[in-house]
Short mmCIF file of C-alpha atoms and ligand atoms in Angstrom, two decimals:
data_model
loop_
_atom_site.label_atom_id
_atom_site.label_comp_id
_atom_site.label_asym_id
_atom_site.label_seq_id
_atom_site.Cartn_x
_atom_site.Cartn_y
_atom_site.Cartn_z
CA UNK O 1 72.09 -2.90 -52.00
CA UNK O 2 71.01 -6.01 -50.43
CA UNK O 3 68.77 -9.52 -51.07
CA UNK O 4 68.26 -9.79 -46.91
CA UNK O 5 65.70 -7.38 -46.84
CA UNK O 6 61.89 -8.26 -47.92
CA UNK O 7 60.14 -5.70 -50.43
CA UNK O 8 58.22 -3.03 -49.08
CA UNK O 9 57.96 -0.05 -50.87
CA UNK O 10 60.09 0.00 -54.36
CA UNK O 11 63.36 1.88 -53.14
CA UNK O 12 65.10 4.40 -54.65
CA UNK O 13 68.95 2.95 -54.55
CA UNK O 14 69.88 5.95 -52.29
CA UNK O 15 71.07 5.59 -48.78
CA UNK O 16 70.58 8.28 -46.07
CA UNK O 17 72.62 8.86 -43.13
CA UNK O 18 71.89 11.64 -41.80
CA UNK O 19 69.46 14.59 -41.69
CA UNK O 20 68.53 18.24 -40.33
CA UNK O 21 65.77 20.25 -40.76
CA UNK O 22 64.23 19.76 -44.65
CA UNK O 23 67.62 18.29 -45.91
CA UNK O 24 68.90 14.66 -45.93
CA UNK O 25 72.41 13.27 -46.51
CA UNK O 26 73.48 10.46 -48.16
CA UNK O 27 76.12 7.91 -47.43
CA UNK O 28 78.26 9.84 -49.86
CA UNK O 29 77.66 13.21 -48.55
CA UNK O 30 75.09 13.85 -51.60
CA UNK O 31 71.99 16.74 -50.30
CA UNK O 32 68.67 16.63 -50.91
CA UNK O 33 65.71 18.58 -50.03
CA UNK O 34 63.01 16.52 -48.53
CA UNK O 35 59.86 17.77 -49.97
CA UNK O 36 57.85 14.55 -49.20
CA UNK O 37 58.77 14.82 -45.04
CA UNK O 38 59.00 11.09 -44.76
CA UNK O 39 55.83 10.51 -46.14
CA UNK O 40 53.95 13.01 -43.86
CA UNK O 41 55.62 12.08 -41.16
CA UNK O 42 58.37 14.55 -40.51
CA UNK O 43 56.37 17.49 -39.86
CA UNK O 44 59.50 19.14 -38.00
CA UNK O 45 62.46 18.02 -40.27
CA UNK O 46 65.34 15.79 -39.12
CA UNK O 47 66.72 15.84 -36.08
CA UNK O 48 64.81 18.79 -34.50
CA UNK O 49 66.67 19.94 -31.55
CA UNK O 50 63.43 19.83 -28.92
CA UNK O 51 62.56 16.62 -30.61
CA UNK O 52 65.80 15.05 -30.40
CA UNK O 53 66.31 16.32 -26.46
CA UNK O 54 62.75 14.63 -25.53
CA UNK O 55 63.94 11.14 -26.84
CA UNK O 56 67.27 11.31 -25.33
CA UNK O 57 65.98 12.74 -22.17
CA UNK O 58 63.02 10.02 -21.61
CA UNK O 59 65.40 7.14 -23.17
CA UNK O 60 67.36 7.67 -19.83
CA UNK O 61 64.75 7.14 -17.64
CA UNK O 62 62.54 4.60 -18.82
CA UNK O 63 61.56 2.81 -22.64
CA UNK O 64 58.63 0.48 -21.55
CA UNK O 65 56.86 -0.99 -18.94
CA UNK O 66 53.48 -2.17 -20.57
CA UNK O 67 50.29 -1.40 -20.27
CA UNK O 68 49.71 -2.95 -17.17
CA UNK O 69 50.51 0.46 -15.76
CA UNK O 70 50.77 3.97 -16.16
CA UNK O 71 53.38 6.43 -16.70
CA UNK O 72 53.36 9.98 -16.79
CA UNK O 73 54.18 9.96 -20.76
CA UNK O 74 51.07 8.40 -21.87
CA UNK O 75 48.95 9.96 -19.56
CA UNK O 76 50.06 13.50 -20.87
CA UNK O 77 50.15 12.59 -24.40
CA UNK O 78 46.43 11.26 -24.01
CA UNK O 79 45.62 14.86 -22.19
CA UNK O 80 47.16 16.85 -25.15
CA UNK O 81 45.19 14.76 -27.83
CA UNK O 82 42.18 15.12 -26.13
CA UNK O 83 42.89 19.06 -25.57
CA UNK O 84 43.27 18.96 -29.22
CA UNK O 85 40.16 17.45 -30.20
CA UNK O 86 37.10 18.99 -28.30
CA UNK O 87 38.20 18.30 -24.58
CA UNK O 88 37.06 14.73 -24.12
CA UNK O 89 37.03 11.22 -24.91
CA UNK O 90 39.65 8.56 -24.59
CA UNK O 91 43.20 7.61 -26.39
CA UNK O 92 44.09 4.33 -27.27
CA UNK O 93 47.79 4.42 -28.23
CA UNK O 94 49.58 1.94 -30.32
CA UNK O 95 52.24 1.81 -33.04
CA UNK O 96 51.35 2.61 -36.63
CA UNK O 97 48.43 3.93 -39.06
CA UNK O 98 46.80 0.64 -39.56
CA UNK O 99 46.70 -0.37 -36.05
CA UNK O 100 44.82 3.08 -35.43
CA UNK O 101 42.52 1.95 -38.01
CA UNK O 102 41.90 -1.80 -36.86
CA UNK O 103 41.20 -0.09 -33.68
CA UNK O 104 38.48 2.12 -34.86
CA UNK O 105 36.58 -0.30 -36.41
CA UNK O 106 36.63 -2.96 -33.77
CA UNK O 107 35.59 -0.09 -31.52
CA UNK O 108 32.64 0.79 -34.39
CA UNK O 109 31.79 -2.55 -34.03
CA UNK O 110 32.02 -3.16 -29.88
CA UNK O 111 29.80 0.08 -29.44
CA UNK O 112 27.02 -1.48 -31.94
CA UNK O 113 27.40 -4.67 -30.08
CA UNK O 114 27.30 -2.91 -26.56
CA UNK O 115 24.32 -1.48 -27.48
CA UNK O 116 22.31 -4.59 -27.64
CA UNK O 117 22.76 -4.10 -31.88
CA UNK O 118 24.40 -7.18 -32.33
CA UNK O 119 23.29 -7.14 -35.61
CA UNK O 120 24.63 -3.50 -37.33
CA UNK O 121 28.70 -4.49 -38.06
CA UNK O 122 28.71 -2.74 -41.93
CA UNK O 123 31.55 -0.40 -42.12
CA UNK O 124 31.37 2.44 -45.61
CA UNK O 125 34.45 2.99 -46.60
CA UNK O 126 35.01 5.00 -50.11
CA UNK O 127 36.48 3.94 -53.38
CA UNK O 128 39.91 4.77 -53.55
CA UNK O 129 40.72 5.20 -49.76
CA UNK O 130 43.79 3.88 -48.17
CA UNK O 131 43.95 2.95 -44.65
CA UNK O 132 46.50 0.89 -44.14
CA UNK O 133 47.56 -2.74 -45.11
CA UNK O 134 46.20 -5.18 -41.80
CA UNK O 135 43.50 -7.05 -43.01
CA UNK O 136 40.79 -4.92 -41.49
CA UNK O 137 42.33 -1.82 -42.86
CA UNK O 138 42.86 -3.06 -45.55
CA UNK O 139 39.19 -4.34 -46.57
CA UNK O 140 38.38 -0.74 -45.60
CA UNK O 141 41.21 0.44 -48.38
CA UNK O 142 39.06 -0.02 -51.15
CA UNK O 143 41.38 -0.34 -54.03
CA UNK O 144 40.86 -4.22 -55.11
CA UNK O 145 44.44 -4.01 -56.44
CA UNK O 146 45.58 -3.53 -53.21
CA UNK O 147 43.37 -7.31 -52.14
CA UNK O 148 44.61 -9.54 -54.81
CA UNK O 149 46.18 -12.37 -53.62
CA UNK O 150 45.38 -11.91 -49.79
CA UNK O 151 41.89 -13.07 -49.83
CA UNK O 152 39.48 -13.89 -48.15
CA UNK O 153 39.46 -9.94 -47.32
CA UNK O 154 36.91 -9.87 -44.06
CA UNK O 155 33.19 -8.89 -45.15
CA UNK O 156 31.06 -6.30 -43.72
CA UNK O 157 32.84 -3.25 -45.60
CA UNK O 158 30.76 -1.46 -48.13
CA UNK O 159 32.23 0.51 -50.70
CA UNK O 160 30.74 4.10 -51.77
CA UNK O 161 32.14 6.03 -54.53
CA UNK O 162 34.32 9.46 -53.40
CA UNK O 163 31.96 12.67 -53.01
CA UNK O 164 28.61 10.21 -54.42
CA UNK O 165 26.12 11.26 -51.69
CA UNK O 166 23.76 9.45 -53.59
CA UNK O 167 25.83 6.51 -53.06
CA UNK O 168 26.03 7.60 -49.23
CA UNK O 169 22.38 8.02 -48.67
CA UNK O 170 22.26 4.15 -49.89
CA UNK O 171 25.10 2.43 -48.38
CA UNK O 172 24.49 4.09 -44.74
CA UNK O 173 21.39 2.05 -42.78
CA UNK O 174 20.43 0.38 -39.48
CA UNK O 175 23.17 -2.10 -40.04
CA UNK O 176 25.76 0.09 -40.41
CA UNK O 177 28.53 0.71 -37.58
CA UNK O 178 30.89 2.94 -39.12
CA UNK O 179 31.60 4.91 -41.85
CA UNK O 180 35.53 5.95 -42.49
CA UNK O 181 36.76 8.67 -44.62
CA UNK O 182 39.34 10.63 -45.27
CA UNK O 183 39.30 14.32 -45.43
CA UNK O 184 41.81 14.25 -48.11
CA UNK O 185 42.52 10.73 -49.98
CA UNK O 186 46.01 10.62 -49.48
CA UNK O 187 47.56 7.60 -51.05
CA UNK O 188 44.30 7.45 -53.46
CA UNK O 189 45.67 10.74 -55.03
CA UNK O 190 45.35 13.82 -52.63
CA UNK O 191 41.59 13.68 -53.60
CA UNK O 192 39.79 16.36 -50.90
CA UNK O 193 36.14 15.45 -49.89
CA UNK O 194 33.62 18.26 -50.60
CA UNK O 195 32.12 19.53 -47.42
CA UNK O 196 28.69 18.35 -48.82
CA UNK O 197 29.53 15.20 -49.07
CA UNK O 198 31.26 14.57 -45.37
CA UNK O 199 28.30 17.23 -43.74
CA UNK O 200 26.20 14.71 -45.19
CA UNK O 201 28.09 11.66 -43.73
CA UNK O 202 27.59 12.75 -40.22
CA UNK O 203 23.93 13.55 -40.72
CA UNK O 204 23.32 10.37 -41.82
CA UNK O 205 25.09 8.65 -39.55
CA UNK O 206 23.09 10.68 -36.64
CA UNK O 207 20.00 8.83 -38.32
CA UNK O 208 21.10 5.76 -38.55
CA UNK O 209 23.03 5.23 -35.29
CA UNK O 210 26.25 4.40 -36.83
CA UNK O 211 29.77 5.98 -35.86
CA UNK O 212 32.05 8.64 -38.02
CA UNK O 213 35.71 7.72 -38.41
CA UNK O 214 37.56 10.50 -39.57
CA UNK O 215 40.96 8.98 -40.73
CA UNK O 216 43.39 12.10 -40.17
CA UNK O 217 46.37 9.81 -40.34
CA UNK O 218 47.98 12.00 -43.50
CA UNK O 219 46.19 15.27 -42.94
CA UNK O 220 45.99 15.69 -39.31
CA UNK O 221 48.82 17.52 -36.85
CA UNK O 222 49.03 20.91 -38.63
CA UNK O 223 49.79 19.21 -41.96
CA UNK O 224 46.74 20.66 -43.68
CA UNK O 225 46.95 24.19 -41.85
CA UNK O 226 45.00 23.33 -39.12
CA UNK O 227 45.11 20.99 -36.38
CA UNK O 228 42.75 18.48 -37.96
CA UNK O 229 41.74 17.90 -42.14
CA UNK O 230 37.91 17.70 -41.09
CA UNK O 231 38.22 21.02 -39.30
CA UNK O 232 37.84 22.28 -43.43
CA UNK O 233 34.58 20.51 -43.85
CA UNK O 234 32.83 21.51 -40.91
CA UNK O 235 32.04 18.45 -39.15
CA UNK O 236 32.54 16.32 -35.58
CA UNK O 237 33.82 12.98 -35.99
CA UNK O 238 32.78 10.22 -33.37
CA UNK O 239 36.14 8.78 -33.77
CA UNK O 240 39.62 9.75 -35.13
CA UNK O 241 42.62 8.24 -36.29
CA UNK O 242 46.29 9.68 -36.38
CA UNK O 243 49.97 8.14 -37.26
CA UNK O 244 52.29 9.60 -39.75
CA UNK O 245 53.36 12.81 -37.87
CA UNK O 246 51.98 12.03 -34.74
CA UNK O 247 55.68 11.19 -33.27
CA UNK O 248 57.66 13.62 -35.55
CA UNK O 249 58.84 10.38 -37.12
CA UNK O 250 58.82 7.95 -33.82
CA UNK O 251 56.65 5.30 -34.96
CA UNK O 252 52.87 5.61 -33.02
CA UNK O 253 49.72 5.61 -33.52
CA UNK O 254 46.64 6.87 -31.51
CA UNK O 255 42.72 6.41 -31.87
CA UNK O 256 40.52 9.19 -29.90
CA UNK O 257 37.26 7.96 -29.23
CA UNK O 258 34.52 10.60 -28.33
CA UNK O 259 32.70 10.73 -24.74
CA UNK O 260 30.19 8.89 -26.84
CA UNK O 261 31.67 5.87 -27.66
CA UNK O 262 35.07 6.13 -25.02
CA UNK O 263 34.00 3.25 -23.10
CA UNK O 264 33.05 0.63 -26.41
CA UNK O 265 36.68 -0.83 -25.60
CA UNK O 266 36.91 -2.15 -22.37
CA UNK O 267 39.48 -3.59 -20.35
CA UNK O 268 41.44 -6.62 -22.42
CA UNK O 269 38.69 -6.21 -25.86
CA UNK O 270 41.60 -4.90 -27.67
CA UNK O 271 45.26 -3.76 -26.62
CA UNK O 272 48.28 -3.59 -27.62
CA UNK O 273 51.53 -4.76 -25.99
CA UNK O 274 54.64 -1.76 -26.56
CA UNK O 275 51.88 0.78 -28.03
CA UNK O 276 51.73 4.05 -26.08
CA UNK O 277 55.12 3.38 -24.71
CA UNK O 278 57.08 6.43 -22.70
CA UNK O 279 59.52 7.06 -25.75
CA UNK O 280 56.09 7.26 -28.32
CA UNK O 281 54.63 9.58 -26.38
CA UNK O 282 57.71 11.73 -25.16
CA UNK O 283 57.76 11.82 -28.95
CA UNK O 284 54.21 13.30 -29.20
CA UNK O 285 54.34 15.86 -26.27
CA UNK O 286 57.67 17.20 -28.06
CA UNK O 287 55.83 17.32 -31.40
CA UNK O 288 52.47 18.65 -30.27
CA UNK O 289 54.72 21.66 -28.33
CA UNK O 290 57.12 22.53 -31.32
CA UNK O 291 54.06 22.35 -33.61
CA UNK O 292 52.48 24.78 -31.41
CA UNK O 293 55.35 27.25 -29.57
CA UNK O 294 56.70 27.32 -33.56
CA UNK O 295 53.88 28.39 -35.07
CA UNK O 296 54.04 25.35 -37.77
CA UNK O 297 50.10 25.23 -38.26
CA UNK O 298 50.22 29.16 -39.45
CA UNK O 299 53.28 28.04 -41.61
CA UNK O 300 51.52 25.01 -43.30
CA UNK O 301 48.33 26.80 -44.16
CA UNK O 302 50.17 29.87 -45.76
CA UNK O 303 53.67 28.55 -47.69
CA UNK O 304 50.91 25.51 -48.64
CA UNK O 305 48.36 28.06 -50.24
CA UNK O 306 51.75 29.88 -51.59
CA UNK O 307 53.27 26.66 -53.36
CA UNK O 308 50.18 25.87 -54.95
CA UNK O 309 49.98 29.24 -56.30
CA UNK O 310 53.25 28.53 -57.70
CA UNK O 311 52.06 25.83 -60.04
CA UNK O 312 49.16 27.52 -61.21
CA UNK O 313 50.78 28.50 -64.79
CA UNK O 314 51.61 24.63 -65.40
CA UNK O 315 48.40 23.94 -66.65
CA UNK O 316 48.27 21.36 -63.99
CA UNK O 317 45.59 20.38 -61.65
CA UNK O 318 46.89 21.35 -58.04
CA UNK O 319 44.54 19.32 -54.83
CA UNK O 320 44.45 19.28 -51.51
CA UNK O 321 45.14 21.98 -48.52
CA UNK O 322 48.10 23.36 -46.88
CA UNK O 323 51.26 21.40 -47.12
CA UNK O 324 49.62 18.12 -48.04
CA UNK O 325 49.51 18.97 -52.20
CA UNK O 326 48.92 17.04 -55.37
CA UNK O 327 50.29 18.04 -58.51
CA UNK O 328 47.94 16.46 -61.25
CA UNK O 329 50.37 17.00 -64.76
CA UNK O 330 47.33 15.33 -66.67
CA UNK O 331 50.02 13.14 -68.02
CA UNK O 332 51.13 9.04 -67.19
CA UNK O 333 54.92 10.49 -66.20
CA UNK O 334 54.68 11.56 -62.53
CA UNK O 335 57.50 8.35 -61.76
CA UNK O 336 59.57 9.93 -64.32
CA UNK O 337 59.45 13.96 -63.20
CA UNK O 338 60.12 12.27 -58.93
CA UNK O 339 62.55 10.30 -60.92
CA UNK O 340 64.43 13.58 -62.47
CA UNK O 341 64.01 15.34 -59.10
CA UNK O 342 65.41 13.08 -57.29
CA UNK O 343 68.62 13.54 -59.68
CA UNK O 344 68.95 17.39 -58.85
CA UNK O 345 68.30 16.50 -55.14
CA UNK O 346 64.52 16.63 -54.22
CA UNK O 347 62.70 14.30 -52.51
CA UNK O 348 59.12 14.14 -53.92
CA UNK O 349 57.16 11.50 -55.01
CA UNK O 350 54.07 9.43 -57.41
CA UNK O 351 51.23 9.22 -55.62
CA UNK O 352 49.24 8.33 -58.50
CA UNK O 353 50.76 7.66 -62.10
CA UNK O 354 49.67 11.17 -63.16
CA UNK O 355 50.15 13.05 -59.24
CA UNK O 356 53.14 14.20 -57.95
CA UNK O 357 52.82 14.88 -53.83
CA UNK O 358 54.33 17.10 -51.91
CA UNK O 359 54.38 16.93 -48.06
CA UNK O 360 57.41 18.82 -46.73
CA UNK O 361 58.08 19.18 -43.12
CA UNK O 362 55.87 21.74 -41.05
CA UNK O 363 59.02 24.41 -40.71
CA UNK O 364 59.87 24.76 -44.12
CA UNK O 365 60.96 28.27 -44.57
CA UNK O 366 59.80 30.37 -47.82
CA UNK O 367 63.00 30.40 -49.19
CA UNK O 368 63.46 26.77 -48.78
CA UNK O 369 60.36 26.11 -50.73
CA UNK O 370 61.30 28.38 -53.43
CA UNK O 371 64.20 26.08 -53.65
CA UNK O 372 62.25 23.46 -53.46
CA UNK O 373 59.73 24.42 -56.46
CA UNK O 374 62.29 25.38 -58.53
CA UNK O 375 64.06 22.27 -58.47
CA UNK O 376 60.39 20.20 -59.13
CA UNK O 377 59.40 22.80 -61.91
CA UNK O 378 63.13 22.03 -63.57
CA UNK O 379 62.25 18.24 -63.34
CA UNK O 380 59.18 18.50 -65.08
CA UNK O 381 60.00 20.70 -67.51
CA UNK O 382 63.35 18.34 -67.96
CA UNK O 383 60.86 15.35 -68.37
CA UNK O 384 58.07 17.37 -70.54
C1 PLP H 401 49.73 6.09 -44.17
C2 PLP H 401 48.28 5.96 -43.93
C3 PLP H 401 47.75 4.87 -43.24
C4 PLP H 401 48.58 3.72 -42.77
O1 PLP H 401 49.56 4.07 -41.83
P1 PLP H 401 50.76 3.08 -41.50
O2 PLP H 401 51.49 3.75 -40.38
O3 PLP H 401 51.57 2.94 -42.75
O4 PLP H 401 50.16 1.79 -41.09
C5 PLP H 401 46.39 4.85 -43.01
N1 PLP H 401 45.59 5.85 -43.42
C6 PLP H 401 46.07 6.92 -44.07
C7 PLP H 401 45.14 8.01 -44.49
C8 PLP H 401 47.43 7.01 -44.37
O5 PLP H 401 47.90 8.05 -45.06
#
């Protein structure tokens, strides 16, 4: 393929030229379904026409100007998050999943320190969370794996193990800022929280002053059949994070901060140079509409409740809500069955060695997925 380019993910030696809707094309012509969506992130297929008219449409007027100013992109896209989650607070825009994160806990960190509570800078994060690969991400991704041979990680994170409210009742205390958690572990495994567990997060963290990150970079935007993964667990955040399908596949990022803690970043204390930029957020008023005039959020939280059902005879473990799905085989060949899939044309793939994931775009139809699982079930059976 090529030496020029620097690892990143292990590829697959398959190119891709083109797509629409759930199907991708190779360079030679080859079809695949895309049951994976980009990673989460293409939660309206390739090349969506509405999608595709926004870009063009705003790339003709204006791609960046900084944000020394305003435009009228970023000013709407902050409006529609904000509709989205409660009817206040602030946006901070920038480009990716970890930058969301870094944000949140600097701004768990500048609201303790506002405060006068110079002293409270702990963030909880849980065992086998992933939130993205910066350094301060990353010493909130606690999977030590992930650390080894980038240290010194930054200190002040504090690990809890997934669901231990033991463990939570512990770790949370006057010196801590934030907690972060998934609703769903995504990269740890599709892993769900139990409401108990995250109802007893916020309490504690109404006790003990500290902040409640709710990283909806993989299950937020419709993916888990509602607008937001902690809207399953009954619970406010203080802060949340999105990426992934934010943009429909435009890279950007966004970090809502409640009324509460909307004014812990002030002018210059963190910022971001191209983040929030007109094409981003044309990008996220065309998703946010499609997602909404189409219907997707009904789609995900039926076909997802559907598929699972699907797998049920497999005798394998199925996790996690809506189209955002796990498929635990109990077995160490997960790369093998993506592997094998990949062969008869579907896109899935290993989220853990035993968990295959499925995260297909928001307007799959029925009959696609049918196609879809039959292809997977062939693989595994193929592999098995
Ligand atoms: C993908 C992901 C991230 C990191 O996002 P990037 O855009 O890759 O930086 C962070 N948190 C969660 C939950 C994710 O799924």
């Amino acid at each position: 393929m090529t030496d020029s380019l620097a690892k990143n993910a292990a590829r697959y030696p398959v190119t891709f030229a083109r797509g629409e809707g759930v199907w991708l094309y190779d360079t030679d012509g080859k079809k695949y379904m895309d049951f994976l969506g980009g990673i989460a992130v293409c939660a309206l297929g390739h090349a969506h026409p509405a999608l595709t008219a926004a870009l063009i449409d705003q790339s003709t007027k204006l791609l960046h100007v900084s944000n020394l100013f305003y435009t009228p992109e970023i000013v709407a896209a902050a409006d529609a998050l904000v509709d989205r989650l409660g009817g206040s607070g602030r946006v901070y825009f920038c480009n990716s999943g970890t930058e969301a994160n870094e944000a949140a806990i600097k701004a768990a960190r500048k609201f303790a320190w506002r405060n006068g509570d110079t002293e409270r800078n702990e963030i909880v994060a849980l065992e086998g969370s992933f939130h993205g690969r910066t350094y301060g991400s990353l010493a909130a991704t606690i999977q030590p794996a992930k650390w080894e041979g980038f240290g010194p990680m930054p200190g002040g994170f504090v690990p809890v193990p997934l669901n231990d409210t033991g463990a939570l009742q512990k770790a949370i205390t006057a010196k801590t800022a934030g907690v972060i958690i998934e609703p769903i572990q995504g990269e740890g495994g599709i892993r769900p929280l139990t409401k108990e567990f995250a109802q007893m997060a916020r309490r504690l963290c109404d006790v003990h002053g500290a902040l409640l990150i709710c990283d909806e970079i993989q299950t937020g935007i419709g993916r888990t059949g509602s607008w937001w993964g902690h809207d399953h667990l009954g619970f406010t955040p203080d802060i949340v994070t999105m990426a992934k399908a934010l943009g429909g596949g435009f890279p950007v990022g966004a970090t809502w901060l409640s009324a509460k803690c909307g004014d812990a970043l002030q002018p210059s204390d963190h910022a971001t140079t191209q983040g929030g930029g007109p094409l981003a957020c044309a990008a996220v008023l065309a998703t946010l509409e499609a997602i909404e005039s189409e219907g997707l959020i009904a789609n995900a939280a039926k076909l997802g409740d559907w598929i699972a059902g699907e797998f049920a005879d497999l005798g394998a473990e199925v996790r996690g809500k809506g189209l955002l799905i796990g498929l635990d085989l109990g077995r160490d060949d997960a790369a093998k069955v993506v592997e094998a899939a990949l062969g008869k044309g579907l896109i899935v793939n290993n989220v853990t060695a035993s968990t295959v994931r499925l995260a297909p775009p928001l307007n799959i139809t029925a009959q696609e997925a049918e196609q879809g699982i039959a292809l997977l079930r062939e693989a595994i059976k193929e592999v098995a």
